[in-house]
Amino acid sequence: YMEAEKQASGNARAQGRIVMATVKGDVHDIGKNIVGVVLGCNNYEVIDLGVMVPAERILEVARTKRVDLIGLSGLITPSLDEMVHVASELEREGFHVPLLIGGATTSRAHTAVKIAPAYAQPVVHVADASRAVGVVASLKSAEQRSAFADANRREQERTREQHRGPRVAKLLSIEEARRRKAAIDWRGYKPPVPSFSGVRKWECIPLGDLVPYIDWTPFFHAWELKGIYPRILKDAIVGPRAKELLDDAKNLLAEIVADKSLTARAVAGFWPANSVGDDIELYADDALTRPLATFYTLRQQMQKPEGEFEYALADFIAPKETGLADYLGAFAVTAGIGAAELAARFEKQHDDYNAIMAKALADRLAEAGAEWLHKQIRVAWGFGCDEQLSVSDLLHERYRGIRPAPGYPASPDHTEKTTLFTLLDATRATSIELTENFAMLPAASICGLYFSHPDSRYFAVGKIDRDQVLDYQRRKGLELRAIERWLGPNLNYNRDNS
């Protein structure tokens, strides 16, 4: 309708042309797609290259289409390095168009410190879709571009100067951090024994079983409506729009469940385990004599008040010297099979709204699947049989145990997914594949580990020093540069000068 109106009025010329892409190795695109729709509605021509787009493809299209701006998006931490690479290639090939940076793991600080120095043209971090039009308009305006770019450059110079300054807090040595590990009393503790060992598959989970487990708060955040469900529905400012969005979502969700447009699958397993230092060793037998695999965990090193612990996930598994046979679980679940095809069907009908909605609902169903599956696992482990928890209690994690995911705060190394996927044979069992940067495809997929100890808890590893990085490299047997790449956001030193 809008295009027809522009043609009828003779004002068909776009205000500008922008190429957008989720960078190589990353598969998440909901935020990027929302930005694209917002820009399109404001008369900008958007060339969306999709997901997992290599730098050479971005540069090729930018050159042949003579674009005015380039937009890069990414969700997982390895995408940050890929964005630096794209910026470096733009500089090497002499481009003169501004570069926009966005996505959940991106930040003004990383853009200023890492990406902007690689490219002489304006590099602007766009926090959310609501700001995209203003940024693009300023960069396109002959009157505003110079002042906007100068202000952006001065702000980034201040950020870099702050980054070069002294660290806010001195970290503990890794030896001292280990002396302050979680003080769990293993005497008299009897680890629960699962009702099955090895791997179990769920090839087609009924979508209707997952719907009650949906946490709607992140759904609104994906659409940049900030608030907690259900309170957001009564918000004086965004309440009416939130209610309208929820009604639309539930209508489409009902169609998806009825039509079985999406398929949910899962795989999970248990293995005998012990901790050895900061490592978690898994065994092929209950006697703990045949090593099977090792998960490598990282420990907090930030200074804490006396009496507080420096956590690592290995703390929550019985140490080998206790003689206890503990267990570790692992899982992978997806609700994204069919999501790309469903979104493409809507896009073919020029229905961008429902195309984005379909992917957002697939994400919610995947998270619901993880919650549903964890409940089955707690029952299989024995301690979940007598749970008297509401869905709200589950969403607020008022149960025993945790399920941390590789790439998230308690386990920031994405490469640990390789061991997890191998143990579960996850790709064969669920059709989930890992990209070269360890994103999961379909995007609406989740994986992680299961811990059963009552004292297990979530935490953020935070910044780590070079002594732990070198120790971690020795344990994993990878090159230092590879370790530093995957742990980049956690490093308490500049790897380029190390």
Short mmCIF file of C-alpha atoms in Angstrom, two decimals:
data_model
loop_
_atom_site.label_atom_id
_atom_site.label_comp_id
_atom_site.label_asym_id
_atom_site.label_seq_id
_atom_site.Cartn_x
_atom_site.Cartn_y
_atom_site.Cartn_z
CA TYR A 1 0.00 0.00 0.00
CA MET A 2 2.78 2.40 0.92
CA GLU A 3 4.69 1.60 -2.25
CA ALA A 4 1.58 2.17 -4.37
CA GLU A 5 0.99 5.49 -2.63
CA LYS A 6 4.55 6.62 -3.35
CA GLN A 7 4.21 5.71 -7.01
CA ALA A 8 0.88 7.55 -7.27
CA SER A 9 2.34 10.69 -5.69
CA GLY A 10 5.42 10.61 -7.88
CA ASN A 11 7.63 10.41 -4.81
CA ALA A 12 8.99 6.90 -5.41
CA ARG A 13 12.65 7.72 -4.81
CA ALA A 14 14.00 6.26 -1.56
CA GLN A 15 15.74 8.50 0.95
CA GLY A 16 18.73 6.21 0.94
CA ARG A 17 19.92 2.65 0.40
CA ILE A 18 21.30 0.45 3.17
CA VAL A 19 22.61 -3.10 3.09
CA MET A 20 22.09 -5.12 6.26
CA ALA A 21 23.40 -8.51 7.32
CA THR A 22 23.86 -10.81 10.27
CA VAL A 23 27.58 -11.52 10.14
CA LYS A 24 29.28 -14.82 9.30
CA GLY A 25 28.72 -17.61 11.80
CA ASP A 26 25.67 -15.98 13.41
CA VAL A 27 22.06 -16.94 12.73
CA HIS A 28 20.00 -14.48 14.77
CA ASP A 29 18.05 -11.88 12.84
CA ILE A 30 14.86 -10.80 14.66
CA GLY A 31 16.31 -7.47 15.77
CA LYS A 32 17.84 -6.85 12.35
CA ASN A 33 14.54 -7.60 10.65
CA ILE A 34 12.68 -5.16 12.90
CA VAL A 35 15.23 -2.45 12.07
CA GLY A 36 14.77 -3.22 8.39
CA VAL A 37 11.00 -2.85 8.62
CA VAL A 38 11.31 0.43 10.52
CA LEU A 39 13.71 1.84 7.94
CA GLY A 40 11.54 0.59 5.08
CA CYS A 41 8.51 2.33 6.59
CA ASN A 42 10.54 5.54 6.61
CA ASN A 43 11.26 5.34 2.87
CA TYR A 44 14.72 3.79 2.96
CA GLU A 45 15.58 0.98 0.56
CA VAL A 46 16.84 -1.96 2.62
CA ILE A 47 18.86 -4.76 1.04
CA ASP A 48 18.74 -7.57 3.61
CA LEU A 49 21.35 -10.25 2.96
CA GLY A 50 20.06 -12.52 5.72
CA VAL A 51 22.20 -14.46 8.19
CA MET A 52 25.71 -15.97 8.23
CA VAL A 53 26.90 -13.48 5.62
CA PRO A 54 30.68 -13.41 4.96
CA ALA A 55 32.53 -10.11 4.69
CA GLU A 56 33.23 -10.48 0.98
CA ARG A 57 29.51 -10.80 0.22
CA ILE A 58 28.69 -7.68 2.25
CA LEU A 59 31.39 -5.67 0.46
CA GLU A 60 30.38 -6.99 -2.96
CA VAL A 61 26.74 -5.95 -2.56
CA ALA A 62 27.67 -2.63 -0.97
CA ARG A 63 29.86 -1.84 -3.96
CA THR A 64 27.59 -3.04 -6.79
CA LYS A 65 24.42 -1.54 -5.29
CA ARG A 66 26.15 1.74 -4.38
CA VAL A 67 24.68 1.74 -0.90
CA ASP A 68 24.69 4.76 1.39
CA LEU A 69 25.19 2.79 4.63
CA ILE A 70 26.09 -0.69 5.84
CA GLY A 71 24.45 -2.31 8.88
CA LEU A 72 25.92 -5.31 10.74
CA SER A 73 24.08 -7.40 13.32
CA GLY A 74 25.09 -10.22 15.66
CA LEU A 75 23.99 -11.90 18.85
CA ILE A 76 26.76 -14.30 19.91
CA THR A 77 30.09 -13.02 21.22
CA PRO A 78 32.24 -14.39 18.33
CA SER A 79 30.31 -12.02 16.05
CA LEU A 80 32.13 -9.12 17.68
CA ASP A 81 35.42 -10.21 16.11
CA GLU A 82 33.70 -10.78 12.77
CA MET A 83 32.44 -7.18 12.82
CA VAL A 84 36.01 -5.96 13.36
CA HIS A 85 37.04 -8.05 10.35
CA VAL A 86 34.32 -6.52 8.16
CA ALA A 87 35.36 -3.02 9.24
CA SER A 88 39.00 -3.80 8.42
CA GLU A 89 38.01 -5.07 4.97
CA LEU A 90 35.96 -1.93 4.30
CA GLU A 91 39.01 0.15 5.16
CA ARG A 92 41.34 -2.01 3.09
CA GLU A 93 39.13 -1.70 0.03
CA GLY A 94 38.67 2.05 0.39
CA PHE A 95 34.95 2.33 1.22
CA HIS A 96 33.54 5.69 2.30
CA VAL A 97 30.10 4.75 3.64
CA PRO A 98 29.13 4.81 7.34
CA LEU A 99 28.94 1.53 9.26
CA LEU A 100 26.14 0.78 11.73
CA ILE A 101 26.58 -1.81 14.47
CA GLY A 102 23.75 -3.53 16.37
CA GLY A 103 22.79 -6.70 18.22
CA ALA A 104 22.43 -8.01 21.76
CA THR A 105 26.13 -8.58 22.48
CA THR A 106 27.31 -5.34 20.84
CA SER A 107 27.91 -2.21 22.86
CA ARG A 108 29.00 1.39 22.50
CA ALA A 109 32.26 0.50 24.27
CA HIS A 110 33.18 -2.42 22.01
CA THR A 111 32.22 -0.41 18.92
CA ALA A 112 34.46 2.46 20.06
CA VAL A 113 37.42 0.40 21.22
CA LYS A 114 37.54 -2.41 18.65
CA ILE A 115 35.51 -1.65 15.53
CA ALA A 116 35.80 2.11 14.97
CA PRO A 117 39.65 2.15 14.94
CA ALA A 118 39.57 -0.36 12.07
CA TYR A 119 37.59 1.92 9.73
CA ALA A 120 38.12 5.62 9.02
CA GLN A 121 34.47 6.36 8.22
CA PRO A 122 31.76 6.88 10.88
CA VAL A 123 31.08 3.70 12.86
CA VAL A 124 27.95 4.09 14.97
CA HIS A 125 26.48 1.75 17.56
CA VAL A 126 22.67 1.66 17.26
CA ALA A 127 21.18 0.49 20.55
CA ASP A 128 17.72 -0.38 19.24
CA ALA A 129 15.39 -0.07 16.28
CA SER A 130 13.71 3.07 17.60
CA ARG A 131 16.97 4.98 17.13
CA ALA A 132 17.88 3.59 13.74
CA VAL A 133 15.91 6.12 11.68
CA GLY A 134 17.39 9.10 13.51
CA VAL A 135 20.93 7.79 13.10
CA VAL A 136 20.48 7.00 9.40
CA ALA A 137 18.81 10.35 8.74
CA SER A 138 21.65 12.23 10.43
CA LEU A 139 24.28 10.33 8.46
CA LYS A 140 22.42 10.90 5.19
CA SER A 141 21.83 14.60 5.74
CA ALA A 142 24.36 16.94 4.12
CA GLU A 143 23.62 19.48 6.87
CA GLN A 144 23.81 17.08 9.84
CA ARG A 145 26.34 14.39 8.89
CA SER A 146 29.50 16.30 9.74
CA ALA A 147 28.31 17.44 13.18
CA PHE A 148 26.81 14.01 13.96
CA ALA A 149 29.97 12.17 12.90
CA ASP A 150 32.20 14.56 14.87
CA ALA A 151 30.11 14.11 18.02
CA ASN A 152 30.18 10.32 17.57
CA ARG A 153 33.96 10.38 17.08
CA ARG A 154 34.55 12.54 20.18
CA GLU A 155 32.39 10.24 22.29
CA GLN A 156 34.29 7.19 21.01
CA GLU A 157 37.62 8.86 21.75
CA ARG A 158 36.47 9.47 25.35
CA THR A 159 35.41 5.83 25.61
CA ARG A 160 38.79 4.63 24.31
CA GLU A 161 40.59 6.90 26.76
CA GLN A 162 38.57 5.45 29.64
CA HIS A 163 39.35 1.96 28.37
CA ARG A 164 43.07 2.77 28.38
CA GLY A 165 42.84 3.96 31.99
CA PRO A 166 43.51 1.86 35.08
CA ARG A 167 41.34 -1.14 35.83
CA VAL A 168 38.52 -0.48 38.26
CA ALA A 169 39.34 -3.53 40.37
CA LYS A 170 42.43 -5.68 40.71
CA LEU A 171 41.68 -9.36 40.16
CA LEU A 172 42.74 -12.23 42.37
CA SER A 173 45.36 -14.66 41.12
CA ILE A 174 43.83 -17.90 39.88
CA GLU A 175 45.53 -19.72 42.78
CA GLU A 176 43.90 -17.41 45.34
CA ALA A 177 40.54 -17.61 43.54
CA ARG A 178 40.67 -21.39 43.79
CA ARG A 179 41.40 -21.19 47.50
CA ARG A 180 38.13 -19.25 47.78
CA LYS A 181 36.04 -21.78 45.84
CA ALA A 182 32.51 -22.61 46.94
CA ALA A 183 32.62 -24.36 50.32
CA ILE A 184 30.30 -27.29 49.72
CA ASP A 185 30.17 -29.92 52.44
CA TRP A 186 30.33 -33.25 50.58
CA ARG A 187 30.42 -35.33 53.78
CA GLY A 188 27.17 -37.23 54.15
CA TYR A 189 25.94 -35.98 50.75
CA LYS A 190 24.45 -38.62 48.50
CA PRO A 191 24.31 -37.58 44.83
CA PRO A 192 20.97 -38.45 43.21
CA VAL A 193 21.09 -41.28 40.70
CA PRO A 194 19.17 -40.78 37.42
CA SER A 195 16.61 -43.33 36.33
CA PHE A 196 18.43 -43.75 33.02
CA SER A 197 21.98 -43.36 31.77
CA GLY A 198 23.24 -42.29 28.41
CA VAL A 199 21.04 -40.44 25.94
CA ARG A 200 17.27 -40.15 25.48
CA LYS A 201 15.52 -38.47 22.52
CA TRP A 202 12.19 -36.68 22.14
CA GLU A 203 11.60 -36.66 18.39
CA CYS A 204 8.39 -34.63 18.27
CA ILE A 205 7.27 -32.80 21.42
CA PRO A 206 3.62 -31.67 21.10
CA LEU A 207 3.71 -27.89 20.79
CA GLY A 208 0.60 -27.64 22.94
CA ASP A 209 2.58 -29.15 25.84
CA LEU A 210 5.09 -26.30 25.60
CA VAL A 211 2.67 -23.36 25.44
CA PRO A 212 2.01 -23.22 29.23
CA TYR A 213 5.77 -22.87 29.82
CA ILE A 214 6.18 -19.74 27.66
CA ASP A 215 7.80 -16.78 29.39
CA TRP A 216 6.26 -13.76 27.63
CA THR A 217 8.53 -11.06 29.12
CA PRO A 218 11.45 -11.67 26.68
CA PHE A 219 8.92 -11.73 23.83
CA PHE A 220 8.05 -8.09 24.51
CA HIS A 221 11.72 -7.21 24.83
CA ALA A 222 12.34 -8.64 21.35
CA TRP A 223 9.84 -6.09 20.06
CA GLU A 224 11.51 -3.37 22.17
CA LEU A 225 8.57 -3.02 24.56
CA LYS A 226 10.26 -2.88 27.95
CA GLY A 227 8.41 -4.26 30.93
CA ILE A 228 7.55 -7.41 32.87
CA TYR A 229 4.64 -9.61 31.83
CA PRO A 230 1.81 -9.38 32.81
CA ARG A 231 2.33 -5.91 34.35
CA ILE A 232 3.34 -4.51 30.96
CA LEU A 233 -0.23 -4.97 29.72
CA LYS A 234 -1.38 -2.30 32.20
CA ASP A 235 1.47 0.12 31.53
CA ALA A 236 0.13 3.63 30.92
CA ILE A 237 2.36 4.18 27.88
CA VAL A 238 3.01 0.84 26.17
CA GLY A 239 0.15 -1.20 27.67
CA PRO A 240 -2.31 -0.88 24.73
CA ARG A 241 0.39 -1.77 22.17
CA ALA A 242 1.62 -4.65 24.34
CA LYS A 243 -1.89 -6.09 24.61
CA GLU A 244 -2.40 -5.79 20.87
CA LEU A 245 0.95 -7.49 20.24
CA LEU A 246 0.13 -10.31 22.65
CA ASP A 247 -3.27 -10.89 21.06
CA ASP A 248 -1.64 -11.14 17.64
CA ALA A 249 1.01 -13.49 19.01
CA LYS A 250 -1.50 -15.81 20.65
CA ASN A 251 -3.61 -15.93 17.49
CA LEU A 252 -0.62 -16.93 15.38
CA LEU A 253 0.56 -19.33 18.08
CA ALA A 254 -2.81 -21.09 18.01
CA GLU A 255 -2.47 -21.49 14.23
CA ILE A 256 1.08 -22.84 14.58
CA VAL A 257 -0.01 -25.40 17.18
CA ALA A 258 -3.06 -26.46 15.13
CA ASP A 259 -1.17 -26.66 11.83
CA LYS A 260 2.01 -28.12 13.36
CA SER A 261 3.93 -25.49 11.41
CA LEU A 262 6.90 -25.93 13.75
CA THR A 263 8.51 -29.09 15.09
CA ALA A 264 10.04 -29.34 18.55
CA ARG A 265 12.74 -31.93 19.28
CA ALA A 266 15.05 -32.58 22.19
CA VAL A 267 17.82 -34.84 23.38
CA ALA A 268 19.24 -35.18 26.89
CA GLY A 269 21.60 -37.48 28.74
CA PHE A 270 23.28 -38.33 32.05
CA TRP A 271 26.86 -39.45 32.73
CA PRO A 272 28.79 -40.35 35.88
CA ALA A 273 31.02 -37.39 36.74
CA ASN A 274 33.58 -35.95 39.13
CA SER A 275 35.32 -32.61 39.34
CA VAL A 276 39.09 -32.49 39.06
CA GLY A 277 40.17 -28.98 39.91
CA ASP A 278 38.17 -26.70 37.61
CA ASP A 279 37.45 -29.51 35.14
CA ILE A 280 34.45 -31.84 35.09
CA GLU A 281 35.38 -35.36 34.01
CA LEU A 282 32.69 -37.65 32.59
CA TYR A 283 32.96 -41.43 32.59
CA ALA A 284 31.57 -44.26 30.50
CA ASP A 285 30.96 -46.46 33.55
CA ASP A 286 29.48 -46.11 37.04
CA ALA A 287 32.78 -47.22 38.56
CA LEU A 288 34.36 -44.02 37.19
CA THR A 289 37.25 -45.93 35.62
CA ARG A 290 36.75 -45.16 31.91
CA PRO A 291 37.10 -41.44 31.08
CA LEU A 292 34.66 -40.32 28.39
CA ALA A 293 34.90 -36.53 28.06
CA THR A 294 35.87 -33.38 29.94
CA PHE A 295 34.12 -30.05 30.33
CA TYR A 296 36.45 -27.17 31.16
CA THR A 297 35.07 -24.47 33.44
CA LEU A 298 36.27 -20.96 34.28
CA ARG A 299 36.46 -19.40 37.74
CA GLN A 300 35.58 -15.94 38.95
CA GLN A 301 38.61 -13.80 39.82
CA MET A 302 37.01 -10.51 40.86
CA GLN A 303 37.69 -9.23 44.36
CA LYS A 304 34.79 -10.01 46.69
CA PRO A 305 34.16 -9.25 50.35
CA GLU A 306 35.64 -11.68 52.85
CA GLY A 307 33.57 -14.83 53.13
CA GLU A 308 32.13 -14.72 49.60
CA PHE A 309 33.07 -17.42 47.12
CA GLU A 310 34.81 -17.36 43.73
CA TYR A 311 32.61 -19.71 41.74
CA ALA A 312 33.29 -22.16 38.92
CA LEU A 313 30.72 -24.65 37.64
CA ALA A 314 33.04 -27.49 38.63
CA ASP A 315 32.38 -26.58 42.27
CA PHE A 316 28.92 -28.13 42.01
CA ILE A 317 30.13 -31.62 41.04
CA ALA A 318 31.57 -33.96 43.69
CA PRO A 319 35.40 -33.81 43.65
CA LYS A 320 37.11 -37.02 42.65
CA GLU A 321 38.89 -37.28 46.00
CA THR A 322 35.55 -37.59 47.83
CA GLY A 323 34.97 -41.01 46.28
CA LEU A 324 31.38 -39.99 45.45
CA ALA A 325 29.88 -40.96 42.11
CA ASP A 326 28.12 -37.80 40.95
CA TYR A 327 26.29 -37.18 37.66
CA LEU A 328 26.21 -34.42 35.05
CA GLY A 329 23.41 -33.96 32.53
CA ALA A 330 23.38 -32.31 29.13
CA PHE A 331 20.66 -31.32 26.68
CA ALA A 332 19.79 -29.70 23.38
CA VAL A 333 16.30 -28.62 22.36
CA THR A 334 14.84 -26.81 19.36
CA ALA A 335 11.46 -25.48 18.31
CA GLY A 336 12.83 -23.87 15.18
CA ILE A 337 12.33 -26.67 12.66
CA GLY A 338 10.02 -25.12 10.09
CA ALA A 339 10.47 -21.54 11.36
CA ALA A 340 12.44 -20.35 8.32
CA GLU A 341 9.84 -21.80 5.95
CA LEU A 342 6.97 -20.27 7.90
CA ALA A 343 8.65 -16.85 7.93
CA ALA A 344 9.40 -17.15 4.20
CA ARG A 345 5.72 -17.87 3.53
CA PHE A 346 4.74 -14.64 5.26
CA GLU A 347 7.49 -12.69 3.50
CA LYS A 348 6.21 -13.93 0.15
CA GLN A 349 2.87 -12.35 1.12
CA HIS A 350 4.71 -9.11 2.02
CA ASP A 351 3.72 -9.71 5.64
CA ASP A 352 6.90 -8.69 7.47
CA TYR A 353 5.06 -8.40 10.78
CA ASN A 354 4.03 -12.06 10.93
CA ALA A 355 7.36 -13.17 9.44
CA ILE A 356 9.11 -11.62 12.45
CA MET A 357 6.34 -12.83 14.78
CA ALA A 358 6.84 -16.44 13.63
CA LYS A 359 10.55 -16.34 14.52
CA ALA A 360 9.86 -14.63 17.84
CA LEU A 361 7.33 -17.32 18.74
CA ALA A 362 9.75 -20.07 17.73
CA ASP A 363 12.27 -18.56 20.16
CA ARG A 364 9.66 -18.54 22.94
CA LEU A 365 8.71 -22.15 22.23
CA ALA A 366 12.37 -23.19 22.32
CA GLU A 367 12.81 -21.56 25.74
CA ALA A 368 9.55 -23.19 26.85
CA GLY A 369 10.93 -26.49 25.55
CA ALA A 370 14.02 -26.07 27.70
CA GLU A 371 11.81 -25.46 30.75
CA TRP A 372 9.57 -28.43 29.92
CA LEU A 373 12.55 -30.70 29.34
CA HIS A 374 14.27 -29.64 32.56
CA LYS A 375 11.14 -30.67 34.48
CA GLN A 376 11.28 -34.14 32.86
CA ILE A 377 14.96 -34.38 33.77
CA ARG A 378 14.40 -33.46 37.43
CA VAL A 379 11.78 -36.18 37.62
CA ALA A 380 14.16 -38.68 35.99
CA TRP A 381 16.80 -37.61 38.52
CA GLY A 382 14.44 -38.43 41.37
CA PHE A 383 14.33 -35.10 43.20
CA GLY A 384 11.70 -33.55 40.93
CA CYS A 385 8.98 -36.11 41.57
CA ASP A 386 7.47 -34.28 44.53
CA GLU A 387 7.75 -30.74 43.14
CA GLN A 388 4.73 -28.60 43.87
CA LEU A 389 5.71 -25.72 41.60
CA SER A 390 3.54 -23.51 39.44
CA VAL A 391 4.63 -22.43 35.98
CA SER A 392 5.49 -19.05 37.53
CA ASP A 393 7.71 -20.86 40.05
CA LEU A 394 9.46 -22.67 37.21
CA LEU A 395 10.04 -19.48 35.24
CA HIS A 396 11.53 -17.93 38.39
CA GLU A 397 13.81 -20.98 38.78
CA ARG A 398 12.45 -22.01 42.19
CA TYR A 399 13.60 -25.59 41.71
CA ARG A 400 16.66 -27.60 42.56
CA GLY A 401 19.57 -27.43 40.14
CA ILE A 402 20.64 -25.25 37.22
CA ARG A 403 21.08 -25.59 33.44
CA PRO A 404 23.87 -23.20 32.36
CA ALA A 405 24.54 -22.84 28.63
CA PRO A 406 27.94 -22.54 26.93
CA GLY A 407 28.43 -18.96 25.77
CA TYR A 408 26.52 -17.46 28.68
CA PRO A 409 27.89 -15.78 31.85
CA ALA A 410 28.68 -18.88 33.94
CA SER A 411 30.26 -20.69 30.97
CA PRO A 412 31.38 -18.05 28.43
CA ASP A 413 33.38 -20.36 26.14
CA HIS A 414 31.20 -21.25 23.14
CA THR A 415 33.63 -24.00 22.06
CA GLU A 416 32.40 -26.19 24.95
CA LYS A 417 29.36 -26.86 22.75
CA THR A 418 31.52 -29.21 20.68
CA THR A 419 31.87 -31.65 23.57
CA LEU A 420 28.20 -31.32 24.45
CA PHE A 421 27.03 -31.98 20.89
CA THR A 422 29.38 -34.95 20.53
CA LEU A 423 28.13 -36.59 23.74
CA LEU A 424 24.50 -36.15 22.75
CA ASP A 425 25.01 -36.81 19.03
CA ALA A 426 22.78 -33.72 18.99
CA THR A 427 22.76 -32.98 15.28
CA ARG A 428 21.57 -36.47 14.41
CA ALA A 429 19.03 -36.47 17.25
CA THR A 430 17.54 -32.99 16.78
CA SER A 431 18.75 -31.60 13.41
CA ILE A 432 20.43 -28.72 15.28
CA GLU A 433 23.72 -27.79 13.64
CA LEU A 434 26.59 -25.66 14.94
CA THR A 435 27.95 -22.89 12.74
CA GLU A 436 31.67 -22.19 12.54
CA ASN A 437 31.20 -19.65 15.34
CA PHE A 438 29.15 -22.11 17.43
CA ALA A 439 25.77 -20.50 16.91
CA MET A 440 22.97 -23.05 16.67
CA LEU A 441 20.88 -23.47 13.54
CA PRO A 442 17.84 -23.32 13.68
CA ALA A 443 18.22 -20.15 15.71
CA ALA A 444 15.37 -21.16 18.03
CA SER A 445 17.55 -23.74 19.78
CA ILE A 446 19.08 -24.07 23.23
CA CYS A 447 21.69 -26.36 24.75
CA GLY A 448 23.32 -26.64 28.14
CA LEU A 449 24.37 -28.73 31.11
CA TYR A 450 22.34 -29.98 34.08
CA PHE A 451 23.62 -29.73 37.66
CA SER A 452 21.69 -31.31 40.53
CA HIS A 453 23.39 -30.15 43.73
CA PRO A 454 21.06 -28.04 45.92
CA ASP A 455 23.78 -25.38 46.29
CA SER A 456 24.35 -25.00 42.54
CA ARG A 457 23.61 -21.50 41.33
CA TYR A 458 23.99 -19.18 38.37
CA PHE A 459 26.77 -16.60 38.35
CA ALA A 460 28.83 -14.53 35.92
CA VAL A 461 32.49 -15.45 35.49
CA GLY A 462 33.21 -11.81 34.63
CA LYS A 463 36.73 -10.60 33.90
CA ILE A 464 39.59 -13.09 34.04
CA ASP A 465 43.34 -12.47 34.03
CA ARG A 466 46.08 -13.86 31.85
CA ASP A 467 47.15 -16.41 34.48
CA GLN A 468 43.79 -18.18 34.24
CA VAL A 469 43.75 -17.92 30.45
CA LEU A 470 47.16 -19.63 30.24
CA ASP A 471 46.00 -22.31 32.68
CA TYR A 472 42.79 -22.82 30.67
CA GLN A 473 44.79 -23.05 27.44
CA ARG A 474 47.01 -25.73 28.97
CA ARG A 475 44.00 -27.74 30.11
CA LYS A 476 42.13 -27.51 26.80
CA GLY A 477 45.18 -27.91 24.58
CA LEU A 478 44.21 -25.14 22.16
CA GLU A 479 46.34 -22.27 20.82
CA LEU A 480 46.44 -19.20 23.04
CA ARG A 481 45.11 -16.93 20.29
CA ALA A 482 42.12 -19.21 19.79
CA ILE A 483 41.36 -19.21 23.52
CA GLU A 484 41.68 -15.42 23.66
CA ARG A 485 39.38 -15.02 20.69
CA TRP A 486 36.55 -17.02 22.25
CA LEU A 487 37.00 -15.39 25.65
CA GLY A 488 37.59 -11.87 24.31
CA PRO A 489 34.82 -10.09 26.27
CA ASN A 490 36.09 -11.66 29.52
CA LEU A 491 39.76 -10.77 29.19
CA ASN A 492 41.14 -8.36 31.77
CA TYR A 493 43.97 -7.41 29.44
CA ASN A 494 44.44 -6.27 25.87
CA ARG A 495 45.16 -9.41 23.89
CA ASP A 496 46.66 -7.33 21.07
CA ASN A 497 49.43 -6.16 23.41
CA SER A 498 49.88 -9.35 25.40
#
